[in-house]
Amino acid sequence: MTDLIIAVVLCVIVAIAYAAAALIQARYAHLTVAQLARVPVLWLAIGLNVLGAALHVASLNFGPLSLIQPLGVLTLVIAVPFAAWTARRKPTRLEMTGMTYTVVGLTGLALIITTSGKADTLTSLELVLLVVGTTILVTVLALIGRRPGASTLWEAIAGGVAFSVCSALCQTIVVTAGNNGFAALFWPTTILAMVAVGTFAITATILTQRSYRNGLSAPLAVTNLVNPASATIIGVSLLGENLATTNVEIALAVICGVLAGHGVAQLARARDVAATITVPPTTPQKDAQPVP
């Protein structure tokens, strides 16, 4: 029971760290990369993300993944109301219902879509194909998101994919080094994997940063949805994991996916509603009377 309590406490701290980092990033999401490098508080956001990732890994030593993964939605539960509070307003009804649908859907997916099997590594060919394929996919999504008038959710999807690939590559690095010793870190494929992790991590951070420029809630929800979904696909297709679900569970997972998608759509609509709340309407002023 003690380990379970520690796992839950760590998950809550992780959610707070990620939510705080997202709120900082959203505040400066309109800046360019060069401008962001000169914003000291952004390094705090990066530090909070690193802290969150480290504590997430640590929490797996105290609780099962089936518990840790659903608790990841706490980031959204914390970030949405806190974003409204920092804007000096109450969360709108759309924000609360959208958050509820998204959290229920994501939690259901995390509980239903589980994988089993021994941790495996990518082969040299699989690693190269994954890096090249991810580079192409993330680049295309990022370019779509940069078009005038395009939804910021494209960049949120790209960031989620990049983060999930980082996890898969990290697993390959850790397992390879564990099985073959420290010298394995100097193998060409391992070096490629480490370079790719650094590149994709920076890319994912920039893309999620940009995705917050028109609002935090919907992009954060999309990233929380795409990240585990992509990780599951990579695990089943490349890392030898098995999808431990029945046909009934798959049907329930589809329903949860629809709920999560509906929640994201409501959070996207809530952005415009919140904008009308935070910006007071202008009132016509009387014409100035000439001074006699």
Short mmCIF file of C-alpha atoms in Angstrom, two decimals:
data_model
loop_
_atom_site.label_atom_id
_atom_site.label_comp_id
_atom_site.label_asym_id
_atom_site.label_seq_id
_atom_site.Cartn_x
_atom_site.Cartn_y
_atom_site.Cartn_z
CA MET A 1 0.00 0.00 0.00
CA THR A 2 2.91 2.36 0.74
CA ASP A 3 4.30 1.89 -2.76
CA LEU A 4 0.88 2.63 -4.24
CA ILE A 5 0.61 5.88 -2.28
CA ILE A 6 4.10 6.91 -3.41
CA ALA A 7 3.17 6.17 -7.03
CA VAL A 8 0.00 8.29 -6.82
CA VAL A 9 1.84 11.17 -5.11
CA LEU A 10 4.56 11.10 -7.77
CA CYS A 11 1.93 11.12 -10.52
CA VAL A 12 0.26 14.17 -8.99
CA ILE A 13 3.62 15.97 -8.79
CA VAL A 14 4.32 15.00 -12.41
CA ALA A 15 0.95 16.40 -13.50
CA ILE A 16 1.59 19.66 -11.64
CA ALA A 17 5.05 19.99 -13.19
CA TYR A 18 3.76 19.36 -16.72
CA ALA A 19 0.78 21.68 -16.24
CA ALA A 20 2.97 24.50 -14.88
CA ALA A 21 5.40 24.06 -17.77
CA ALA A 22 2.54 24.17 -20.30
CA LEU A 23 1.15 27.36 -18.77
CA ILE A 24 4.57 29.04 -19.00
CA GLN A 25 4.99 27.89 -22.58
CA ALA A 26 1.52 29.11 -23.53
CA ARG A 27 2.35 32.58 -22.24
CA TYR A 28 5.27 32.89 -24.67
CA ALA A 29 3.93 30.75 -27.50
CA HIS A 30 3.79 33.71 -29.90
CA LEU A 31 7.58 34.23 -29.82
CA THR A 32 10.05 32.83 -32.33
CA VAL A 33 12.65 30.24 -31.36
CA ALA A 34 15.39 32.88 -31.29
CA GLN A 35 13.28 35.09 -29.03
CA LEU A 36 12.39 32.17 -26.76
CA ALA A 37 16.07 31.43 -26.12
CA ARG A 38 16.33 34.87 -24.48
CA VAL A 39 13.39 34.31 -22.12
CA PRO A 40 14.81 33.07 -18.78
CA VAL A 41 11.52 31.72 -17.45
CA LEU A 42 11.25 29.39 -20.45
CA TRP A 43 14.20 27.45 -19.09
CA LEU A 44 12.11 26.92 -15.97
CA ALA A 45 9.43 25.32 -18.17
CA ILE A 46 12.04 23.07 -19.76
CA GLY A 47 13.30 22.14 -16.30
CA LEU A 48 9.76 21.31 -15.17
CA ASN A 49 9.27 19.08 -18.22
CA VAL A 50 12.54 17.26 -17.47
CA LEU A 51 11.52 16.91 -13.82
CA GLY A 52 8.14 15.54 -14.85
CA ALA A 53 9.72 12.99 -17.19
CA ALA A 54 12.19 11.86 -14.51
CA LEU A 55 9.48 11.48 -11.86
CA HIS A 56 7.26 9.63 -14.34
CA VAL A 57 10.02 7.05 -14.82
CA ALA A 58 10.55 6.89 -11.05
CA SER A 59 6.83 6.32 -10.43
CA LEU A 60 6.97 3.11 -12.50
CA ASN A 61 9.15 1.61 -9.73
CA PHE A 62 6.29 1.99 -7.24
CA GLY A 63 3.16 1.25 -9.28
CA PRO A 64 1.99 -0.58 -12.41
CA LEU A 65 1.78 1.14 -15.78
CA SER A 66 -1.96 0.43 -15.76
CA LEU A 67 -2.21 2.91 -12.87
CA ILE A 68 0.46 5.40 -13.93
CA GLN A 69 -0.77 5.92 -17.49
CA PRO A 70 -4.39 6.93 -16.64
CA LEU A 71 -3.15 9.37 -14.01
CA GLY A 72 -1.38 11.27 -16.80
CA VAL A 73 -4.69 13.00 -17.58
CA LEU A 74 -4.31 14.92 -14.32
CA THR A 75 -2.17 17.36 -16.31
CA LEU A 76 -5.24 18.44 -18.24
CA VAL A 77 -7.40 18.57 -15.09
CA ILE A 78 -4.90 20.92 -13.45
CA ALA A 79 -3.96 23.03 -16.49
CA VAL A 80 -7.43 23.98 -17.76
CA PRO A 81 -8.80 25.56 -14.54
CA PHE A 82 -5.42 27.10 -13.70
CA ALA A 83 -5.18 28.69 -17.16
CA ALA A 84 -8.58 30.29 -16.58
CA TRP A 85 -7.50 31.47 -13.13
CA THR A 86 -4.34 33.13 -14.48
CA ALA A 87 -6.57 34.91 -17.01
CA ARG A 88 -8.66 36.18 -14.06
CA ARG A 89 -11.85 34.45 -15.07
CA LYS A 90 -13.84 31.32 -14.29
CA PRO A 91 -13.58 28.27 -16.55
CA THR A 92 -16.37 28.32 -19.12
CA ARG A 93 -18.97 25.59 -19.34
CA LEU A 94 -17.46 24.43 -22.64
CA GLU A 95 -14.02 24.16 -21.04
CA MET A 96 -15.34 22.08 -18.15
CA THR A 97 -17.46 19.75 -20.28
CA GLY A 98 -14.71 19.45 -22.88
CA MET A 99 -12.19 18.64 -20.18
CA THR A 100 -14.53 16.06 -18.66
CA TYR A 101 -15.16 14.28 -21.97
CA THR A 102 -11.45 14.29 -22.78
CA VAL A 103 -10.37 13.01 -19.36
CA VAL A 104 -12.98 10.23 -19.38
CA GLY A 105 -12.01 9.22 -22.90
CA LEU A 106 -8.26 9.28 -22.26
CA THR A 107 -8.62 7.39 -18.99
CA GLY A 108 -10.75 4.75 -20.66
CA LEU A 109 -8.24 4.35 -23.48
CA ALA A 110 -5.35 4.06 -21.02
CA LEU A 111 -7.20 1.39 -19.02
CA ILE A 112 -8.45 -0.61 -22.02
CA ILE A 113 -5.60 -0.44 -24.55
CA THR A 114 -2.85 -2.32 -22.78
CA THR A 115 0.15 -4.15 -24.17
CA SER A 116 2.11 -7.12 -22.90
CA GLY A 117 5.41 -8.75 -23.72
CA LYS A 118 9.08 -8.45 -22.91
CA ALA A 119 10.75 -5.11 -23.58
CA ASP A 120 12.40 -5.38 -26.98
CA THR A 121 14.71 -3.16 -29.02
CA LEU A 122 14.53 -1.81 -32.52
CA THR A 123 16.67 -3.50 -35.13
CA SER A 124 19.09 -1.32 -37.08
CA LEU A 125 16.72 -1.23 -40.06
CA GLU A 126 13.67 -0.52 -37.89
CA LEU A 127 15.52 2.26 -36.08
CA VAL A 128 16.54 3.97 -39.32
CA LEU A 129 13.06 3.60 -40.82
CA LEU A 130 11.45 4.95 -37.64
CA VAL A 131 13.76 7.98 -37.52
CA VAL A 132 13.31 8.76 -41.23
CA GLY A 133 9.55 8.15 -41.17
CA THR A 134 9.08 10.28 -38.04
CA THR A 135 11.16 13.08 -39.51
CA ILE A 136 9.00 13.14 -42.64
CA LEU A 137 5.70 12.89 -40.75
CA VAL A 138 6.57 15.53 -38.15
CA THR A 139 7.89 17.88 -40.85
CA VAL A 140 4.70 17.55 -42.93
CA LEU A 141 2.45 18.11 -39.90
CA ALA A 142 4.51 21.10 -38.79
CA LEU A 143 4.36 22.66 -42.27
CA ILE A 144 0.59 22.17 -42.38
CA GLY A 145 0.33 23.86 -38.99
CA ARG A 146 2.36 26.85 -40.19
CA ARG A 147 -0.03 27.69 -43.01
CA PRO A 148 -2.02 30.90 -42.52
CA GLY A 149 -5.25 30.15 -40.69
CA ALA A 150 -4.31 26.51 -40.01
CA SER A 151 -5.34 24.88 -36.73
CA THR A 152 -2.67 24.74 -34.06
CA LEU A 153 -3.73 21.15 -33.39
CA TRP A 154 -1.56 20.02 -36.33
CA GLU A 155 1.51 21.10 -34.39
CA ALA A 156 0.15 19.47 -31.23
CA ILE A 157 -0.18 16.18 -33.14
CA ALA A 158 3.37 16.53 -34.47
CA GLY A 159 4.68 17.21 -30.96
CA GLY A 160 2.86 14.19 -29.53
CA VAL A 161 4.29 11.91 -32.23
CA ALA A 162 7.81 13.21 -31.65
CA PHE A 163 7.52 12.69 -27.88
CA SER A 164 6.30 9.10 -28.33
CA VAL A 165 9.16 8.25 -30.69
CA CYS A 166 11.60 9.62 -28.09
CA SER A 167 10.18 7.07 -25.62
CA ALA A 168 10.64 4.19 -28.07
CA LEU A 169 14.19 5.22 -28.88
CA CYS A 170 15.02 5.63 -25.18
CA GLN A 171 13.79 2.09 -24.55
CA THR A 172 16.09 0.80 -27.29
CA ILE A 173 19.07 2.69 -25.85
CA VAL A 174 18.46 1.52 -22.26
CA VAL A 175 17.81 -2.13 -23.13
CA THR A 176 20.75 -2.28 -25.56
CA ALA A 177 23.14 -0.82 -23.00
CA GLY A 178 21.77 -3.14 -20.31
CA ASN A 179 22.23 -6.24 -22.44
CA ASN A 180 25.59 -5.38 -24.00
CA GLY A 181 27.30 -3.07 -21.53
CA PHE A 182 28.52 0.51 -21.67
CA ALA A 183 30.39 -0.09 -24.95
CA ALA A 184 27.01 -0.42 -26.74
CA LEU A 185 26.53 3.35 -26.34
CA PHE A 186 29.25 3.84 -28.95
CA TRP A 187 27.66 1.63 -31.59
CA PRO A 188 26.60 3.60 -34.71
CA THR A 189 22.93 2.68 -34.31
CA THR A 190 22.93 3.64 -30.63
CA ILE A 191 24.59 6.96 -31.43
CA LEU A 192 21.95 7.56 -34.11
CA ALA A 193 19.23 6.78 -31.57
CA MET A 194 20.71 9.20 -29.00
CA VAL A 195 21.04 11.99 -31.58
CA ALA A 196 17.47 11.34 -32.72
CA VAL A 197 16.18 11.48 -29.11
CA GLY A 198 17.80 14.88 -28.58
CA THR A 199 16.55 16.19 -31.93
CA PHE A 200 12.99 14.93 -31.53
CA ALA A 201 12.79 16.13 -27.91
CA ILE A 202 13.78 19.68 -28.93
CA THR A 203 11.45 19.55 -31.95
CA ALA A 204 8.54 18.30 -29.84
CA THR A 205 9.10 21.04 -27.27
CA ILE A 206 9.11 23.75 -29.95
CA LEU A 207 6.04 22.35 -31.70
CA THR A 208 3.99 22.03 -28.51
CA GLN A 209 5.14 25.53 -27.56
CA ARG A 210 3.82 26.89 -30.87
CA SER A 211 0.59 24.91 -30.59
CA TYR A 212 -0.36 26.88 -27.45
CA ARG A 213 -0.34 30.27 -29.20
CA ASN A 214 -4.14 30.37 -29.66
CA GLY A 215 -5.05 28.59 -26.44
CA LEU A 216 -3.74 25.87 -24.15
CA SER A 217 -6.52 23.38 -23.49
CA ALA A 218 -7.19 21.76 -26.87
CA PRO A 219 -3.52 21.35 -27.95
CA LEU A 220 -2.60 19.94 -24.53
CA ALA A 221 -5.45 17.44 -24.79
CA VAL A 222 -4.38 16.41 -28.29
CA THR A 223 -0.76 15.90 -27.22
CA ASN A 224 -1.95 13.77 -24.27
CA LEU A 225 -4.01 11.70 -26.71
CA VAL A 226 -1.49 11.31 -29.54
CA ASN A 227 1.53 10.53 -27.35
CA PRO A 228 0.30 7.25 -25.77
CA ALA A 229 -1.55 6.26 -28.95
CA SER A 230 1.61 6.58 -31.04
CA ALA A 231 3.66 4.80 -28.36
CA THR A 232 1.19 1.87 -28.43
CA ILE A 233 1.38 1.62 -32.23
CA ILE A 234 5.19 1.64 -32.14
CA GLY A 235 5.26 -0.92 -29.33
CA VAL A 236 2.95 -3.35 -31.12
CA SER A 237 4.37 -2.92 -34.64
CA LEU A 238 8.10 -2.65 -33.88
CA LEU A 239 8.93 -3.59 -30.27
CA GLY A 240 7.29 -7.00 -30.09
CA GLU A 241 4.52 -6.03 -27.69
CA ASN A 242 1.10 -7.65 -27.89
CA LEU A 243 -2.21 -5.81 -27.82
CA ALA A 244 -3.93 -7.40 -24.83
CA THR A 245 -7.51 -6.53 -25.75
CA THR A 246 -10.64 -8.44 -26.72
CA ASN A 247 -13.14 -7.42 -29.38
CA VAL A 248 -15.44 -6.00 -26.69
CA GLU A 249 -12.57 -3.96 -25.26
CA ILE A 250 -11.70 -2.65 -28.72
CA ALA A 251 -15.32 -1.52 -29.17
CA LEU A 252 -15.19 0.23 -25.79
CA ALA A 253 -11.88 1.82 -26.78
CA VAL A 254 -13.50 3.23 -29.92
CA ILE A 255 -16.24 4.78 -27.77
CA CYS A 256 -13.60 6.26 -25.46
CA GLY A 257 -11.76 7.63 -28.49
CA VAL A 258 -14.94 9.31 -29.72
CA LEU A 259 -15.50 10.82 -26.26
CA ALA A 260 -11.94 12.14 -26.19
CA GLY A 261 -12.28 13.57 -29.68
CA HIS A 262 -15.57 15.26 -28.76
CA GLY A 263 -13.89 16.73 -25.70
CA VAL A 264 -11.02 18.11 -27.78
CA ALA A 265 -13.51 19.68 -30.18
CA GLN A 266 -15.30 21.37 -27.28
CA LEU A 267 -12.01 22.63 -25.85
CA ALA A 268 -11.16 24.10 -29.25
CA ARG A 269 -14.54 25.88 -29.36
CA ALA A 270 -14.08 27.03 -25.77
CA ARG A 271 -11.02 29.03 -26.81
CA ASP A 272 -13.15 31.46 -28.79
CA VAL A 273 -15.74 31.68 -26.00
CA ALA A 274 -13.02 32.43 -23.45
CA ALA A 275 -11.63 35.16 -25.69
CA THR A 276 -14.96 36.99 -25.64
CA ILE A 277 -15.01 36.75 -21.86
CA THR A 278 -11.50 38.03 -21.23
CA VAL A 279 -11.80 40.92 -23.66
CA PRO A 280 -14.47 43.34 -22.42
CA PRO A 281 -16.79 44.76 -25.06
CA THR A 282 -16.13 48.29 -26.17
CA THR A 283 -18.79 50.88 -25.48
CA PRO A 284 -19.41 53.79 -27.78
CA GLN A 285 -18.16 57.06 -26.40
CA LYS A 286 -20.00 60.31 -26.68
CA ASP A 287 -18.62 62.81 -29.09
CA ALA A 288 -16.34 65.27 -27.38
CA GLN A 289 -17.96 68.64 -26.90
CA PRO A 290 -15.99 71.61 -28.15
CA VAL A 291 -14.52 73.80 -25.48
CA PRO A 292 -16.23 77.20 -25.56
#
